[in-house]
Coordinates of C-alpha atoms and ligand atoms in Angstrom, one line a residue:
M489 CA 8.4 -16.4 -10.7
R490 CA 8.1 -14.2 -7.6
R491 CA 11.4 -12.9 -6.3
P492 CA 11.7 -13.8 -2.6
M493 CA 12.0 -10.9 -0.2
I494 CA 13.3 -10.6 3.3
A495 CA 12.5 -7.2 4.9
G496 CA 13.7 -6.1 8.3
N497 CA 11.2 -3.9 10.2
W498 CA 13.4 -2.3 12.8
K499 CA 10.5 -0.5 14.5
M500 CA 11.6 2.2 17.0
N501 CA 15.1 0.8 17.3
K502 CA 18.5 2.0 16.1
T503 CA 19.6 5.7 16.2
P504 CA 21.2 7.1 13.0
A505 CA 24.6 6.1 14.3
E506 CA 23.5 2.6 15.3
T507 CA 21.8 2.3 11.9
V508 CA 25.1 3.0 10.1
A509 CA 26.8 0.3 12.3
L510 CA 24.1 -2.3 11.6
I511 CA 24.0 -1.6 7.9
Q512 CA 27.8 -2.0 7.8
E513 CA 27.3 -5.5 9.2
L514 CA 24.4 -6.3 6.9
K515 CA 26.4 -5.4 3.8
K516 CA 28.6 -8.4 4.5
I517 CA 25.6 -10.8 4.0
H518 CA 26.0 -12.9 0.9
P519 CA 22.6 -14.3 0.0
R520 CA 22.9 -17.7 -1.7
T521 CA 19.9 -16.9 -3.9
N522 CA 18.4 -13.8 -5.5
V523 CA 16.5 -12.9 -2.4
E524 CA 15.8 -9.2 -2.2
I525 CA 16.9 -7.7 1.1
V526 CA 15.1 -4.6 2.5
V527 CA 15.9 -2.7 5.6
C528 CA 13.3 -0.4 7.2
P529 CA 14.8 1.9 9.8
M530 CA 13.0 4.7 11.7
T531 CA 12.2 7.7 9.7
V532 CA 14.9 9.8 11.4
S533 CA 17.5 7.2 10.5
L534 CA 16.6 7.0 6.8
F535 CA 19.0 9.7 5.8
A536 CA 22.0 7.9 7.4
A537 CA 20.8 4.5 6.1
S538 CA 20.4 5.8 2.5
A539 CA 24.0 7.0 2.4
Q540 CA 25.3 3.8 3.9
I541 CA 23.5 1.4 1.5
K542 CA 24.6 3.2 -1.7
G543 CA 26.3 0.8 -4.0
S544 CA 25.2 -2.3 -2.0
E545 CA 22.5 -4.9 -2.7
L546 CA 20.4 -3.7 0.2
H547 CA 17.1 -1.9 -0.5
L548 CA 15.6 0.8 1.7
G549 CA 12.2 0.9 3.2
A550 CA 10.3 3.2 5.5
Q551 CA 7.8 2.2 8.2
N552 CA 5.0 4.7 7.5
V553 CA 4.2 7.8 5.5
H554 CA 1.4 10.4 5.4
F555 CA -1.2 10.2 2.6
E556 CA -1.2 14.0 1.9
D557 CA 1.5 15.6 -0.2
K558 CA 2.3 18.4 2.3
G559 CA 0.7 20.8 4.7
A560 CA -0.4 21.2 8.3
F561 CA 0.3 17.6 9.6
T562 CA 2.7 18.2 12.5
G563 CA 5.1 15.3 13.0
E564 CA 4.4 13.5 9.8
A565 CA 6.6 12.8 6.8
N566 CA 5.5 12.9 3.1
C567 CA 6.2 10.6 0.2
A568 CA 8.3 13.2 -1.7
S569 CA 10.8 13.3 1.2
L570 CA 11.0 9.5 1.4
K571 CA 11.5 9.2 -2.3
E572 CA 14.2 11.9 -2.2
L573 CA 16.0 9.8 0.4
G574 CA 16.0 6.8 -1.9
V575 CA 13.2 4.9 -0.1
E576 CA 11.8 2.2 -2.4
Y577 CA 9.4 0.4 -0.1
V578 CA 7.0 1.7 2.6
I579 CA 5.5 -0.6 5.2
L580 CA 1.8 0.4 5.7
G581 CA -0.9 -0.8 8.0
H582 CA 1.3 -2.6 10.5
S583 CA -0.8 -3.8 13.4
E584 CA 1.2 -1.6 15.8
R585 CA 0.1 1.4 13.8
R586 CA -3.5 0.1 13.6
Q587 CA -3.5 -0.5 17.4
Y588 CA -1.6 2.6 18.7
F589 CA -1.9 5.2 16.0
A590 CA -5.5 4.8 14.8
E591 CA -4.5 3.5 11.4
T592 CA -7.6 2.2 9.6
D593 CA -8.3 0.3 6.4
E594 CA -9.3 3.6 4.9
T595 CA -6.1 5.5 5.8
V596 CA -4.0 2.5 4.7
N597 CA -5.7 2.6 1.3
K598 CA -5.0 6.3 1.0
K599 CA -1.4 5.7 1.8
V600 CA -1.1 2.8 -0.6
L601 CA -2.4 5.0 -3.5
K602 CA -0.1 7.8 -2.5
V603 CA 3.0 5.6 -2.3
L604 CA 2.3 4.1 -5.7
E605 CA 1.6 7.5 -7.2
N606 CA 5.1 8.5 -6.0
G607 CA 6.8 5.6 -7.6
M608 CA 7.4 3.6 -4.4
K609 CA 6.1 0.2 -3.4
P610 CA 3.9 -0.5 -0.4
I611 CA 4.4 -3.4 1.9
I612 CA 0.8 -3.8 3.2
C613 CA 0.4 -5.6 6.5
V614 CA -2.8 -7.6 7.2
G615 CA -3.5 -10.0 10.0
E616 CA -6.1 -11.3 12.5
S617 CA -6.2 -10.9 16.2
L618 CA -6.1 -13.8 18.6
E619 CA -9.9 -13.4 19.2
Q620 CA -10.6 -13.4 15.5
K621 CA -8.4 -16.5 15.0
Q622 CA -10.3 -18.3 17.8
T623 CA -13.6 -17.2 16.2
G624 CA -12.5 -18.8 13.0
I625 CA -12.7 -15.7 10.9
T626 CA -9.1 -15.3 9.9
N627 CA -9.6 -15.5 6.2
E628 CA -12.5 -13.1 6.2
V629 CA -10.5 -10.6 8.2
V630 CA -7.3 -10.7 6.1
C631 CA -9.1 -10.8 2.8
L632 CA -11.2 -7.7 3.7
Q633 CA -8.1 -5.9 4.9
T634 CA -6.3 -6.8 1.6
K635 CA -9.2 -5.8 -0.6
A636 CA -9.8 -2.5 1.3
A637 CA -6.1 -1.6 1.1
L638 CA -6.1 -2.3 -2.7
C639 CA -9.2 -0.2 -3.6
G640 CA -8.3 2.0 -6.6
V641 CA -5.0 0.3 -7.4
S642 CA -4.6 -0.4 -11.1
T643 CA -3.7 -3.7 -12.7
A644 CA -0.4 -2.1 -13.8
Q645 CA 0.3 -1.2 -10.2
I646 CA -0.7 -4.4 -8.4
T647 CA 2.6 -6.2 -8.9
D648 CA 4.4 -3.3 -7.2
C649 CA 2.4 -4.1 -4.1
V650 CA 3.7 -6.5 -1.5
I651 CA 1.4 -8.0 1.2
A652 CA 2.7 -9.1 4.6
Y653 CA 0.5 -11.5 6.4
E654 CA 1.2 -10.9 10.1
P655 CA -1.1 -12.6 12.6
V656 CA -1.3 -10.0 15.4
W657 CA -0.9 -12.7 18.1
A658 CA 2.4 -13.8 16.5
I659 CA 4.1 -10.4 16.5
G660 CA 6.9 -10.1 19.0
T661 CA 5.5 -13.0 21.0
G662 CA 7.7 -15.9 19.9
M663 CA 4.6 -17.7 18.7
T664 CA 4.4 -18.3 14.9
A665 CA 1.7 -19.6 12.8
T666 CA 2.5 -23.1 11.6
A667 CA 4.0 -23.1 8.2
A668 CA 0.9 -24.9 6.8
D669 CA -1.5 -22.4 8.4
A670 CA 0.5 -19.5 7.1
N671 CA 0.5 -21.0 3.7
R672 CA -3.2 -21.6 3.7
T673 CA -4.0 -18.0 4.8
I674 CA -1.6 -16.6 2.3
A675 CA -3.3 -18.6 -0.4
A676 CA -6.6 -17.1 0.7
I677 CA -5.1 -13.6 0.4
R678 CA -3.9 -14.4 -3.1
G679 CA -7.4 -15.5 -3.9
A680 CA -8.7 -12.1 -2.7
I681 CA -6.2 -10.4 -5.0
K682 CA -7.3 -12.6 -7.8
D683 CA -10.9 -11.6 -7.2
M684 CA -9.9 -8.0 -7.9
F685 CA -7.1 -8.3 -10.5
G686 CA -7.3 -11.8 -12.0
Y687 CA -4.4 -14.0 -12.7
V688 CA -1.8 -11.2 -12.2
A689 CA -2.3 -12.1 -8.5
E690 CA 0.2 -14.9 -9.2
N691 CA 2.9 -12.3 -9.5
V692 CA 2.2 -10.5 -6.3
R693 CA 4.6 -11.2 -3.5
I694 CA 3.0 -12.2 -0.1
L695 CA 5.3 -12.4 2.9
Y696 CA 4.8 -13.9 6.3
G697 CA 5.7 -12.0 9.5
G698 CA 5.3 -12.6 13.2
S699 CA 8.2 -14.1 15.2
M700 CA 9.9 -15.4 12.0
N701 CA 13.6 -16.0 12.8
D702 CA 16.7 -18.0 12.0
K703 CA 15.1 -21.1 13.5
N704 CA 11.8 -21.2 11.6
A705 CA 12.6 -19.3 8.4
N706 CA 13.5 -22.5 6.5
E707 CA 10.2 -24.2 7.2
L708 CA 8.2 -21.1 6.5
M709 CA 10.0 -20.4 3.2
S710 CA 9.6 -23.9 2.0
Q711 CA 5.9 -23.3 1.6
P712 CA 4.9 -22.6 -2.0
E713 CA 2.7 -19.5 -1.2
I714 CA 5.1 -17.8 1.2
D715 CA 7.4 -15.5 -0.8
G716 CA 9.4 -14.0 2.0
G717 CA 9.3 -12.6 5.5
L718 CA 8.8 -9.3 7.3
I719 CA 11.2 -9.7 10.3
G720 CA 11.1 -7.6 13.5
G721 CA 13.2 -8.8 16.4
A722 CA 15.5 -11.0 14.4
S723 CA 16.3 -8.2 11.9
L724 CA 18.2 -6.2 14.6
V725 CA 21.0 -8.7 15.0
A726 CA 23.1 -9.1 11.8
E727 CA 24.0 -12.8 12.4
K728 CA 20.3 -13.7 12.9
F729 CA 19.2 -11.7 9.9
D730 CA 21.9 -13.3 7.8
K731 CA 20.6 -16.7 8.7
V732 CA 17.0 -15.7 7.9
V733 CA 18.1 -14.5 4.5
N734 CA 20.0 -17.7 3.8
Y735 CA 17.5 -20.1 5.3
S736 CA 15.1 -18.7 2.8
D737 CA 16.8 -20.5 -0.1
R738 CA 14.5 -22.4 -2.3
Ligands
PGA1522 P1 8.6 -9.8 15.0 O1 7.9 -8.6 14.3 O2 9.4 -10.6 14.0 O3 9.4 -9.2 16.1 O4 7.5 -10.7 15.5 C1 7.4 -8.7 13.0 C2 6.7 -7.4 12.6 O5 6.1 -6.8 13.4 O6 6.8 -7.0 11.4

């Protein structure tokens, strides 16, 4: 059985002080199932977040990391530092990073390997653009992104990887994929993982992301292939996030 996961991608929101306040609210959430809750604040808020979640059921994630161990990479953060702060998950290859920060399948792959090497777990984002969707090549795009990200990952490591299927046209737009479409695309992604790793693919968690919120979480989560959500906007308001976590009962 795959443990459901709801992860909040806070993006460039919440200062360290605001992070502490939001986590204090999130600690009051009582999930009705064994859903794993992950919060992913900005890098500069991780220290404050880490202290605040100690002893709670919340798990800590980062939004990016560099693929080198250390050196002349001004402005970047390395895996060792995230690990030291208690970071367990690292979001990689988010479409905003691909679009604005020149992230490529190749750099995503390097980061995936480095995160795993450091004993953390990548949340790998894949997703098609509107144009690609309209051209009918969604499955090709997301399967290629998935396979490229997982190059060199071992069979032992694959179940530490989480994939987030996030159609680019659905992120922050209020438009979601229909639950059935998301389920179908996620099944295709699982097929791609199966091509590489065999049946252990059944144990890999694949999330949906893109305008998932308290209104549509229930429907999305009732799909057999959807193991959770990567939540942007709705993760910044404790009440909404609580509802997403609890609508994800199965
Ligand atoms: P959204 O963002 O929920 O605000 O659409 C999701 C994401 O980008 O991970």
